[in-house]
Coordinates of C-alpha atoms in Angstrom, one line a residue:
M1 CA 50.4 -7.1 -3.5
I2 CA 46.7 -6.1 -3.9
T3 CA 44.4 -9.0 -4.4
A4 CA 40.7 -9.3 -3.8
V5 CA 37.9 -11.7 -3.7
G6 CA 34.4 -10.4 -3.9
F7 CA 30.9 -11.6 -3.3
G8 CA 31.7 -15.2 -3.9
L9 CA 31.6 -14.8 -7.6
L10 CA 35.2 -15.6 -8.6
S11 CA 34.0 -18.9 -10.2
L12 CA 31.3 -17.1 -12.2
V13 CA 31.8 -17.1 -15.9
L14 CA 31.2 -13.5 -16.8
G15 CA 29.8 -12.2 -20.1
F16 CA 31.5 -9.8 -22.4
G17 CA 30.6 -6.9 -24.6
E18 CA 32.0 -4.3 -27.0
G19 CA 35.6 -3.4 -26.0
L20 CA 35.7 -6.3 -23.5
E21 CA 38.2 -9.2 -23.6
H22 CA 37.0 -12.5 -25.0
N23 CA 38.4 -15.6 -26.7
R24 CA 37.2 -17.1 -30.0
V25 CA 36.7 -20.8 -30.1
G26 CA 35.8 -22.2 -33.5
G27 CA 34.7 -18.8 -34.7
R28 CA 32.4 -18.4 -31.7
A29 CA 33.0 -15.7 -29.0
E30 CA 33.5 -17.2 -25.6
P31 CA 33.5 -15.2 -22.3
V32 CA 36.7 -15.0 -20.4
V33 CA 36.7 -16.0 -16.7
Q34 CA 38.1 -13.0 -14.9
A35 CA 37.9 -11.3 -11.6
S36 CA 39.0 -7.8 -10.7
R37 CA 41.7 -7.4 -8.1
Y38 CA 39.2 -5.0 -6.5
G39 CA 36.5 -7.7 -6.2
S40 CA 33.0 -6.2 -6.4
L41 CA 33.7 -2.7 -5.1
W42 CA 31.5 -0.1 -6.9
P43 CA 32.1 2.7 -7.3
L44 CA 35.8 2.1 -6.9
P45 CA 37.2 4.0 -3.8
Q46 CA 40.1 6.5 -4.2
K47 CA 42.7 4.3 -2.4
V48 CA 42.3 0.6 -1.9
Q49 CA 44.7 -1.9 -0.4
I50 CA 43.3 -5.5 0.0
S51 CA 45.5 -8.2 1.4
E52 CA 45.2 -12.0 1.2
V53 CA 44.5 -12.3 4.9
S54 CA 40.9 -13.6 5.2
L55 CA 38.7 -13.1 8.3
K56 CA 35.4 -14.7 9.1
L57 CA 32.1 -13.0 10.1
S58 CA 29.5 -14.8 12.2
T59 CA 26.0 -13.8 13.0
S60 CA 26.7 -14.9 16.6
S61 CA 29.7 -12.7 17.2
F62 CA 29.8 -9.8 14.6
R63 CA 28.4 -6.4 15.6
I64 CA 28.3 -2.9 14.1
V65 CA 28.8 -0.5 17.0
D66 CA 29.6 3.2 17.8
A67 CA 33.3 3.6 18.6
K68 CA 34.1 4.7 22.1
D69 CA 35.2 8.2 21.1
S70 CA 32.6 8.8 18.4
S71 CA 30.7 12.1 18.6
A72 CA 27.5 10.2 17.4
G73 CA 25.9 7.9 20.0
P74 CA 22.9 5.6 20.3
S75 CA 20.5 8.5 19.7
C76 CA 21.8 9.1 16.1
S77 CA 18.9 7.8 14.0
V78 CA 20.9 8.0 10.7
L79 CA 23.6 5.6 12.0
Q80 CA 21.3 3.3 14.0
N81 CA 19.0 2.8 11.0
A82 CA 22.1 2.2 8.8
Y83 CA 23.5 -0.4 11.2
R84 CA 20.3 -2.4 11.1
R85 CA 20.1 -2.1 7.3
Y86 CA 23.7 -3.2 6.7
Y87 CA 23.5 -6.0 9.2
E88 CA 20.6 -7.4 7.3
Y89 CA 22.5 -6.9 4.0
L90 CA 25.4 -8.9 5.5
F91 CA 23.4 -11.7 7.1
G92 CA 20.1 -11.7 5.3
G93 CA 17.3 -13.2 7.4
A94 CA 19.5 -13.8 10.4
K95 CA 17.9 -12.7 13.6
R96 CA 18.8 -9.1 14.3
Q97 CA 18.4 -9.2 18.1
R98 CA 22.0 -10.3 18.3
Q99 CA 23.0 -7.0 16.9
G100 CA 24.1 -4.9 19.9
Q101 CA 23.9 -7.7 22.4
S102 CA 26.7 -9.5 24.1
K103 CA 28.4 -12.2 22.0
S104 CA 27.1 -15.7 22.6
R105 CA 30.4 -17.3 22.1
R106 CA 34.1 -16.5 22.0
A107 CA 35.3 -15.4 18.6
G108 CA 37.8 -17.6 16.7
P109 CA 41.4 -16.5 16.0
S110 CA 40.6 -15.4 12.4
E111 CA 37.3 -13.9 13.1
L112 CA 36.2 -10.3 12.7
T113 CA 34.0 -9.4 15.7
E114 CA 33.2 -5.7 15.3
L115 CA 32.9 -2.8 12.9
Q116 CA 33.5 0.3 15.0
V117 CA 32.1 3.5 13.5
W118 CA 33.9 6.6 14.7
I119 CA 32.5 10.0 13.8
T120 CA 35.4 12.4 14.4
A121 CA 33.9 15.9 14.0
S122 CA 32.2 17.5 17.0
D123 CA 29.1 18.0 14.9
S124 CA 28.1 14.6 13.6
E125 CA 25.3 16.2 11.6
C126 CA 23.0 13.4 12.8
D127 CA 20.0 15.7 13.0
G128 CA 20.7 17.6 9.8
F129 CA 20.3 17.2 6.1
P130 CA 23.1 16.6 3.6
T131 CA 24.1 19.6 1.5
V132 CA 26.3 20.2 -1.5
A133 CA 29.1 21.2 0.9
S134 CA 28.8 18.0 3.1
N135 CA 32.1 16.1 3.8
E136 CA 31.5 12.6 2.5
S137 CA 34.9 11.2 3.1
Y138 CA 35.7 8.2 5.2
E139 CA 38.6 5.8 6.1
L140 CA 38.0 2.1 6.5
S141 CA 40.5 -0.3 8.2
V142 CA 39.7 -4.0 8.4
G143 CA 41.9 -6.1 10.6
Q144 CA 41.9 -8.6 13.5
P145 CA 39.9 -8.5 15.7
F146 CA 37.9 -5.6 14.6
A147 CA 37.4 -3.1 11.8
V148 CA 37.3 0.7 12.2
L149 CA 35.3 3.1 10.0
K150 CA 36.3 6.7 10.6
A151 CA 34.4 9.7 9.1
P152 CA 34.1 13.4 9.9
N153 CA 30.3 13.0 9.9
V154 CA 27.5 10.6 9.3
W155 CA 27.3 11.1 5.5
G156 CA 30.8 9.7 5.0
A157 CA 30.0 6.9 7.5
L158 CA 27.1 5.9 5.3
H159 CA 29.3 5.5 2.3
G160 CA 31.8 3.6 4.4
L161 CA 29.2 1.1 5.6
E162 CA 28.2 0.4 1.9
T163 CA 31.9 -0.2 1.1
F164 CA 32.3 -2.5 4.0
S165 CA 29.3 -4.5 2.9
Q166 CA 30.8 -4.8 -0.6
L167 CA 34.0 -6.3 0.8
V168 CA 32.2 -9.2 2.4
Y169 CA 31.9 -12.4 0.4
K170 CA 31.3 -16.1 0.8
D171 CA 34.3 -18.3 0.8
E172 CA 34.5 -21.7 -0.9
Y173 CA 32.8 -23.3 2.1
G174 CA 30.0 -20.7 2.1
A175 CA 31.2 -18.9 5.2
K176 CA 31.0 -15.1 5.3
S177 CA 34.5 -13.6 4.9
I178 CA 36.3 -10.4 4.5
N179 CA 40.0 -9.7 3.7
S180 CA 42.2 -7.3 5.7
T181 CA 41.7 -4.0 3.9
A182 CA 42.7 -0.3 4.1
I183 CA 40.6 2.2 2.2
S184 CA 40.7 6.0 2.1
D185 CA 37.9 7.4 0.1
F186 CA 36.0 10.5 -0.9
P187 CA 33.9 11.5 -3.9
R188 CA 35.4 13.3 -6.9
F189 CA 32.3 15.4 -7.4
A190 CA 29.9 16.8 -4.8
H191 CA 26.7 16.5 -6.9
R192 CA 25.9 13.0 -8.0
G193 CA 22.2 12.8 -9.0
I194 CA 19.4 10.8 -10.4
L195 CA 16.4 12.5 -12.1
L196 CA 13.1 10.7 -12.0
D197 CA 10.0 12.0 -13.8
S198 CA 6.7 11.5 -11.9
S199 CA 4.5 13.5 -14.2
R200 CA 4.5 11.6 -17.5
H201 CA 3.8 8.4 -15.5
F202 CA 2.9 8.5 -11.8
L203 CA 5.6 6.7 -9.8
P204 CA 4.2 5.0 -6.6
I205 CA 6.0 5.9 -3.4
K206 CA 7.4 2.4 -2.9
V207 CA 9.1 2.6 -6.3
I208 CA 10.7 6.0 -5.4
L209 CA 11.8 4.6 -2.1
A210 CA 13.3 1.4 -3.7
N211 CA 15.3 3.6 -6.0
L212 CA 16.5 5.8 -3.2
E213 CA 17.7 2.6 -1.5
T214 CA 19.5 1.6 -4.7
M215 CA 21.0 5.1 -5.1
A216 CA 22.6 4.7 -1.7
M217 CA 24.1 1.4 -2.8
N218 CA 25.8 3.3 -5.7
K219 CA 26.8 6.4 -3.6
F220 CA 24.5 8.8 -5.4
N221 CA 23.6 11.7 -3.2
V222 CA 20.9 13.8 -5.0
F223 CA 17.4 12.8 -6.0
H224 CA 16.3 15.4 -8.6
W225 CA 12.5 15.0 -8.4
H226 CA 11.0 16.2 -11.7
I227 CA 7.6 16.1 -9.9
V228 CA 5.3 17.9 -12.3
D229 CA 5.1 18.6 -16.1
D230 CA 2.6 19.0 -18.9
P231 CA 0.8 15.6 -18.6
S232 CA 0.0 15.7 -14.8
F233 CA 0.5 17.7 -11.6
P234 CA 0.7 15.0 -8.9
Y235 CA 2.1 17.3 -6.2
L236 CA -0.6 18.1 -3.6
S237 CA -0.1 21.7 -2.7
R238 CA -1.5 22.9 0.7
T239 CA -1.8 26.4 -0.7
F240 CA -3.3 25.5 -4.1
P241 CA -4.9 22.1 -3.7
Q242 CA -6.8 22.6 -7.0
L243 CA -3.6 22.2 -8.9
S244 CA -3.5 18.4 -8.2
K245 CA -7.3 18.1 -7.9
Q246 CA -7.6 19.2 -11.5
G247 CA -4.2 18.5 -12.9
A248 CA -3.3 15.1 -11.6
Y249 CA -4.2 11.9 -13.4
H250 CA -6.4 11.1 -10.5
P251 CA -7.0 13.5 -7.5
Y252 CA -6.6 10.8 -4.9
T253 CA -4.8 7.8 -6.2
H254 CA -2.2 9.6 -8.3
V255 CA -1.0 12.4 -6.0
Y256 CA 1.9 12.9 -3.6
T257 CA 0.4 14.1 -0.3
P258 CA 2.4 16.2 2.2
A259 CA 2.9 13.0 4.2
D260 CA 4.2 11.2 1.1
V261 CA 6.7 14.0 0.3
K262 CA 7.8 14.1 3.9
M263 CA 8.4 10.4 3.9
V264 CA 10.5 10.6 0.7
I265 CA 12.6 13.4 2.2
E266 CA 13.3 11.6 5.4
F267 CA 13.9 8.2 3.7
A268 CA 16.5 10.0 1.5
R269 CA 18.1 11.8 4.4
L270 CA 18.7 8.6 6.3
R271 CA 20.7 7.5 3.2
G272 CA 22.6 10.7 2.8
I273 CA 20.5 11.8 -0.2
R274 CA 19.3 15.3 -0.9
V275 CA 15.9 15.8 -2.5
V276 CA 15.9 18.7 -5.0
P277 CA 12.4 19.3 -6.5
E278 CA 11.9 20.7 -9.9
F279 CA 8.9 22.9 -10.8
D280 CA 9.6 23.8 -14.4
T281 CA 8.1 27.0 -15.9
P282 CA 7.1 28.9 -18.0
G283 CA 6.9 25.9 -20.4
H284 CA 6.0 22.3 -19.5
T285 CA 3.0 23.7 -17.5
Q286 CA -0.2 22.5 -19.3
S287 CA -1.2 20.6 -16.1
W288 CA -0.8 23.7 -14.0
G289 CA -3.5 25.6 -16.0
K290 CA -6.2 23.0 -15.3
G291 CA -6.3 24.1 -11.7
Q292 CA -5.2 27.7 -11.8
T293 CA -7.3 30.1 -13.9
D294 CA -5.5 32.6 -16.0
L295 CA -2.0 31.2 -15.3
L296 CA -1.4 30.1 -18.9
T297 CA -1.4 32.2 -22.0
P298 CA -4.6 31.9 -24.2
C299 CA -3.5 31.0 -27.8
Y300 CA -5.2 32.7 -30.7
S301 CA -6.2 31.6 -34.2
G302 CA -6.3 34.7 -36.2
S303 CA -8.2 37.3 -34.1
K304 CA -10.1 34.8 -31.9
P305 CA -9.0 32.6 -29.0
S306 CA -8.4 29.0 -30.2
G307 CA -9.4 27.5 -26.8
T308 CA -5.9 26.2 -26.3
F309 CA -3.2 27.5 -24.0
G310 CA 0.5 28.0 -24.1
P311 CA 3.3 28.7 -21.6
V312 CA 2.7 30.7 -18.3
N313 CA 1.3 34.1 -19.1
P314 CA 4.3 36.5 -18.3
I315 CA 2.4 39.8 -18.6
L316 CA -0.1 39.5 -15.7
N317 CA 0.6 40.6 -12.2
T318 CA -1.6 37.7 -10.9
T319 CA 1.0 35.2 -12.4
Y320 CA 3.7 36.6 -10.1
D321 CA 1.3 36.7 -7.1
F322 CA 0.7 33.0 -7.6
M323 CA 4.3 32.2 -8.0
K324 CA 5.2 34.1 -4.9
Q325 CA 2.7 32.0 -2.8
F326 CA 3.6 28.7 -4.5
F327 CA 7.3 28.9 -4.1
S328 CA 6.9 30.2 -0.6
E329 CA 5.2 26.9 0.2
I330 CA 7.9 24.9 -1.7
S331 CA 10.6 26.5 0.3
T332 CA 9.1 25.3 3.5
V333 CA 8.2 21.8 2.3
F334 CA 11.6 20.9 0.8
P335 CA 14.5 21.5 3.1
D336 CA 17.3 21.5 0.6
A337 CA 19.1 24.7 -0.2
Y338 CA 18.2 24.5 -3.9
V339 CA 15.1 24.2 -6.0
H340 CA 15.3 23.4 -9.7
L341 CA 13.3 26.0 -11.7
G342 CA 13.5 24.4 -15.2
G343 CA 13.3 27.1 -17.9
D344 CA 13.8 24.8 -20.8
E345 CA 12.0 24.3 -24.2
V346 CA 9.7 27.3 -24.2
D347 CA 7.5 27.3 -27.3
F348 CA 6.9 30.9 -28.4
T349 CA 4.1 30.0 -30.9
C350 CA 1.3 30.8 -28.5
W351 CA 2.9 34.0 -27.2
K352 CA 3.3 35.2 -30.8
S353 CA -0.4 34.6 -31.5
N354 CA -1.7 36.5 -28.5
P355 CA -2.5 40.2 -29.2
D356 CA -2.0 41.2 -25.6
I357 CA 1.4 39.6 -25.6
Q358 CA 2.3 41.5 -28.8
K359 CA 1.2 44.8 -27.3
F360 CA 3.3 44.1 -24.2
M361 CA 6.3 43.3 -26.4
D362 CA 6.0 46.6 -28.2
Q363 CA 5.6 48.5 -24.9
H364 CA 8.8 47.0 -23.5
G365 CA 10.8 47.4 -26.7
F366 CA 11.3 43.6 -27.2
G367 CA 10.5 43.8 -30.9
Q368 CA 9.9 40.2 -32.1
D369 CA 12.6 38.6 -29.8
Y370 CA 10.5 36.4 -27.6
S371 CA 13.5 35.1 -25.8
K372 CA 13.5 38.6 -24.2
L373 CA 10.0 38.0 -22.9
E374 CA 11.1 34.7 -21.5
S375 CA 14.0 36.4 -19.8
F376 CA 11.6 39.0 -18.4
Y377 CA 9.5 36.2 -16.8
I378 CA 12.5 34.2 -15.6
Q379 CA 14.1 37.3 -14.0
K380 CA 10.9 38.0 -12.0
L381 CA 10.7 34.3 -11.0
L382 CA 14.3 34.3 -9.8
D383 CA 13.7 37.4 -7.8
I384 CA 10.7 35.7 -6.1
V385 CA 12.7 32.5 -5.3
T386 CA 15.6 34.6 -4.0
T387 CA 13.2 36.0 -1.4
T388 CA 12.5 32.5 -0.1
K389 CA 16.2 32.2 0.7
K390 CA 16.6 29.3 -1.7
G391 CA 19.4 28.9 -4.3
Y392 CA 18.3 27.8 -7.7
M393 CA 19.2 25.4 -10.5
I394 CA 18.1 26.1 -14.1
W395 CA 18.4 24.3 -17.4
Q396 CA 21.0 25.8 -19.8
E397 CA 18.5 27.8 -21.9
V398 CA 18.2 30.4 -19.2
F399 CA 21.9 31.0 -19.3
D400 CA 21.9 30.9 -23.1
N401 CA 19.3 33.6 -23.3
G402 CA 21.3 36.0 -21.2
V403 CA 19.1 36.2 -18.1
K404 CA 20.8 37.9 -15.2
L405 CA 21.7 35.2 -12.7
K406 CA 23.0 35.2 -9.1
P407 CA 26.7 34.2 -8.8
D408 CA 25.7 30.9 -7.1
T409 CA 23.3 29.8 -9.8
L410 CA 23.8 26.2 -10.8
I411 CA 23.4 25.7 -14.6
H412 CA 22.3 22.2 -15.7
V413 CA 23.6 21.3 -19.2
W414 CA 21.5 18.8 -21.1
K415 CA 21.5 19.7 -24.9
G416 CA 23.5 18.7 -27.9
N417 CA 26.0 16.2 -29.1
Q418 CA 29.4 15.8 -27.4
Q419 CA 31.0 18.7 -29.0
Q420 CA 28.1 21.0 -28.3
Y421 CA 27.8 20.1 -24.6
Q422 CA 31.5 20.4 -24.2
N423 CA 31.3 23.9 -25.7
E424 CA 28.4 24.7 -23.4
M425 CA 30.3 23.6 -20.3
A426 CA 33.3 25.8 -21.4
N427 CA 31.0 28.8 -21.9
V428 CA 29.2 28.4 -18.6
T429 CA 32.3 27.9 -16.5
S430 CA 34.2 30.7 -18.3
S431 CA 31.3 33.0 -17.2
G432 CA 32.1 31.9 -13.6
Y433 CA 29.0 29.8 -12.9
Q434 CA 28.9 26.3 -11.4
T435 CA 27.5 23.6 -13.6
L436 CA 26.5 20.0 -13.8
L437 CA 26.2 17.7 -16.8
S438 CA 23.4 15.4 -17.9
T439 CA 23.7 15.4 -21.7
P440 CA 25.4 12.0 -22.2
W441 CA 23.4 10.4 -19.4
Y442 CA 19.8 10.4 -20.6
L443 CA 19.1 6.8 -19.6
N444 CA 15.6 6.9 -21.2
R445 CA 17.4 6.5 -24.5
I446 CA 18.0 2.8 -24.8
S447 CA 19.9 0.7 -27.4
Y448 CA 20.7 -2.9 -27.8
G449 CA 24.0 -3.9 -26.2
Q450 CA 26.1 -2.5 -23.5
D451 CA 25.3 1.2 -23.6
W452 CA 26.7 1.6 -20.1
Q453 CA 30.1 1.8 -21.6
G454 CA 29.3 5.1 -23.3
Y455 CA 28.0 6.5 -20.0
Y456 CA 31.1 5.3 -18.3
K457 CA 33.5 7.0 -20.7
A458 CA 31.7 10.4 -20.6
D459 CA 33.5 12.8 -18.2
P460 CA 32.0 16.1 -17.1
Q461 CA 35.4 17.8 -17.0
D462 CA 36.3 16.8 -20.5
F463 CA 36.2 20.2 -22.3
N464 CA 38.6 22.9 -23.2
G465 CA 39.0 25.2 -20.1
T466 CA 41.3 26.2 -17.3
E467 CA 41.7 24.3 -14.1
E468 CA 39.7 27.0 -12.4
Q469 CA 36.9 26.3 -14.9
K470 CA 37.1 22.6 -14.3
K471 CA 36.6 23.2 -10.5
L472 CA 33.3 24.9 -11.3
V473 CA 31.9 21.5 -12.5
I474 CA 30.3 20.1 -9.4
G475 CA 29.1 16.9 -10.9
G476 CA 26.2 15.5 -13.0
E477 CA 23.0 13.6 -13.1
A478 CA 21.6 10.6 -14.9
C479 CA 18.1 11.4 -16.2
L480 CA 15.3 8.9 -16.7
W481 CA 12.4 10.7 -18.4
G482 CA 9.1 9.1 -18.0
E483 CA 7.4 9.0 -21.4
Y484 CA 7.9 5.2 -21.6
V485 CA 8.7 4.4 -18.0
D486 CA 6.5 3.6 -15.1
A487 CA 6.6 1.3 -12.1
T488 CA 6.7 -1.8 -14.3
N489 CA 10.1 -1.0 -15.9
L490 CA 11.7 2.0 -14.2
T491 CA 14.1 0.1 -11.9
P492 CA 15.6 -2.4 -14.4
R493 CA 16.0 0.3 -17.0
L494 CA 17.8 2.5 -14.5
W495 CA 20.1 -0.1 -13.0
P496 CA 22.9 -1.0 -13.5
R497 CA 23.2 1.5 -16.3
A498 CA 23.1 4.4 -13.8
S499 CA 25.8 2.6 -11.8
A500 CA 28.2 3.5 -14.7
V501 CA 27.5 7.2 -14.0
A502 CA 27.9 6.7 -10.3
E503 CA 31.5 5.5 -10.7
R504 CA 32.4 8.3 -13.1
L505 CA 31.1 10.8 -10.6
W506 CA 32.7 9.2 -7.5
S507 CA 36.0 7.6 -8.5
A508 CA 39.3 9.1 -9.5
K509 CA 39.5 10.5 -13.0
D510 CA 41.9 7.8 -14.2
V511 CA 39.6 4.9 -13.3
T512 CA 38.7 4.1 -16.9
D513 CA 39.5 0.4 -17.4
I514 CA 36.4 -1.0 -19.2
N515 CA 37.4 -4.6 -18.6
D516 CA 37.9 -4.1 -14.9
A517 CA 34.7 -2.1 -14.7
F518 CA 32.7 -4.8 -16.5
N519 CA 33.9 -7.5 -14.0
R520 CA 33.2 -5.4 -10.9
L521 CA 29.9 -4.1 -12.3
S522 CA 28.7 -7.6 -13.1
M523 CA 29.2 -8.6 -9.5
H524 CA 27.7 -5.3 -8.2
R525 CA 24.7 -5.9 -10.4
C526 CA 24.3 -9.4 -8.8
R527 CA 24.6 -7.8 -5.4
M528 CA 21.7 -5.5 -6.2
V529 CA 19.7 -8.4 -7.4
E530 CA 20.4 -10.3 -4.1
R531 CA 19.2 -7.2 -2.2
G532 CA 15.9 -7.3 -4.1
I533 CA 16.6 -4.8 -6.9
P534 CA 15.6 -6.1 -10.4
A535 CA 18.7 -4.7 -12.0
E536 CA 19.0 -5.9 -15.6
P537 CA 21.9 -8.0 -16.8
L538 CA 25.0 -6.7 -18.6
F539 CA 25.3 -9.8 -20.8
S540 CA 25.0 -13.6 -20.6
S541 CA 25.8 -14.8 -17.1
Y542 CA 24.0 -15.8 -13.9
C543 CA 23.8 -14.7 -10.3
P544 CA 24.1 -17.1 -7.4
H545 CA 20.9 -15.4 -6.0
E546 CA 18.5 -14.8 -8.9
Y547 CA 15.8 -12.2 -8.6
K548 CA 12.8 -13.6 -6.8
G549 CA 10.5 -10.6 -7.0
I550 CA 8.1 -11.9 -9.7

C-alpha cells in the first residue's frame, strides 16, 4: 500500500478550481479536504513507494554525510553547499555546527540518523558544469537507521536532496518526521528551462538568485537569460563597454558587471542549473545601436534618412567584424555549450526604405524577398558563432525561413495556437532537428483563475510524428517576458505557475491527474513560502507558515 503524509498539511482545507473536486452545500461550493497519497512531492518522481512506517529526525542526531564509497568527498563544493542548504531547509534556524559533528545523544529506535550521499561514477563532476547530456538520475532509500541517496554524479544528487527534503513533515506533535520510502527517479526531458527578461525591466541580482534557488526547488535545470533587447543593454561587455554605457537604463546602477555574471553562473552551477544567454539579432537591437555606431540600419523617409534606425545592418563588413569580437567574448564569459541567438520578429520596413539595402538586394538576386536578406545575415552570424566552438539555439523563424543550419541546432518553438505549434514541432523534428517548446508556457500572459492547469496539460510531445521525431524534443521553457514585470512582481507571478511546467517536463507522461496535482502543488507552494519565496496562492487556503517578507 502506498500512503503518504507531507509537510504537515493533511489537516489543511485546500481550495479548489476548474476541474477540481468540490462539494456544494446550499448552492455554495465548498472545498474538499484531500491529501495526495504522494504527500507534497513536486515534481512527482518516476517511481515512488512510501510506507506507513514513520521515522523521526532530530537536530541533535541527524546528519547529511558523504557515503563511505562515494567518489565525491569533503572537497566537493557542490555537495557541501547543498548539505548546508538542505539542513537549513529541514531544521530552519537550528544551529548548523551540529552538522558533521558527532551526535550529542544516542538516537532513538524510530529515529533517522543520517542521509548518506553516494556518488557512484568515478567522475563526480564536482568541478564541472551541468550540460544537456548530464545524468540527473538518482535513487533514494529511506529506512532505519539511515537513508541512502545514490546518484551517478552530483547533479542527480542535488535533485535527490530536494526530494528528500520534500518527504520530511511535522507529525501531529510537531516533530520532524519522514516515512520509510523508496524512490527511483530521472527527468523525462533533458532541457527544463525558465526564461527571464532583464532588458525591459532591469532585474537586480538578488532577484535572479532567488529565482535560481526556486528553480532548483522545482528541478528546473536551464536559466535562459534574455539579457538584452530593444529597451536596454544591461550586459557590461569588456570588449565593447560603450554598449551598456550608452544602452543601459543607467550605466552604473542598471548593468550586470563581469563579477555579477560570474556570480550568477556559479550560483546556478551549485544548484545544477545551466546559464544560457540570449543575444537576439538582427531585430530587437535598438539598445545596441546607442553604443555601436553604424551597427543598425538607417531608415529613410522618401529619399532622406528619417533619423531612426531599424535592425542590424546586414550589408556592412563592419557588422560582422563587430559580431566576431562580441561573440568571441560571450563564448569565454558563459561556459555553457550553447548560446541563444534569437532571430525572431525582424521588421523589414526599415530595410525596405534604405536605398543601399535595395541596391544590395538587387546585386544578390534577392528580389523583394527580405527574408532572404535576413537569412544572409543569420548564416554569416551562425558561421561566426561556430568558430567560437559554441552550439546555438534559435527561435523558430530562422528555421521557417530556410536558413542552412548545423545538424545540432536547437530550434525554439514559440509561435501560434495549439494546432500551429504542434504543426511546427512536427515540421522541425521531421527535418531532423532537436527542438524545445515554449508556446503554451508564456507566463507573462495572466488570467483570472487557475491558469496553471492549462500549463500542466500542455505536452511538448503532443503532435503527429514518429517515435524518432518525439525523441528529438529535448524539453521546453516557461517564459516570463518583462514588459510588465520587475523586481516587485516577478517572483509571485512566476511561482507556482512555473511549477506546473516543471512537473510536465520532469515527471512521467501519464502523470496528468489535475486533482492530485492541485493537492500536491498547494503544499509545494506553501513549502516555497516557508522557504522565503513569495509564491502566489492557487485558491482560498492558508499556509502554516505565512510569507513574512513584507
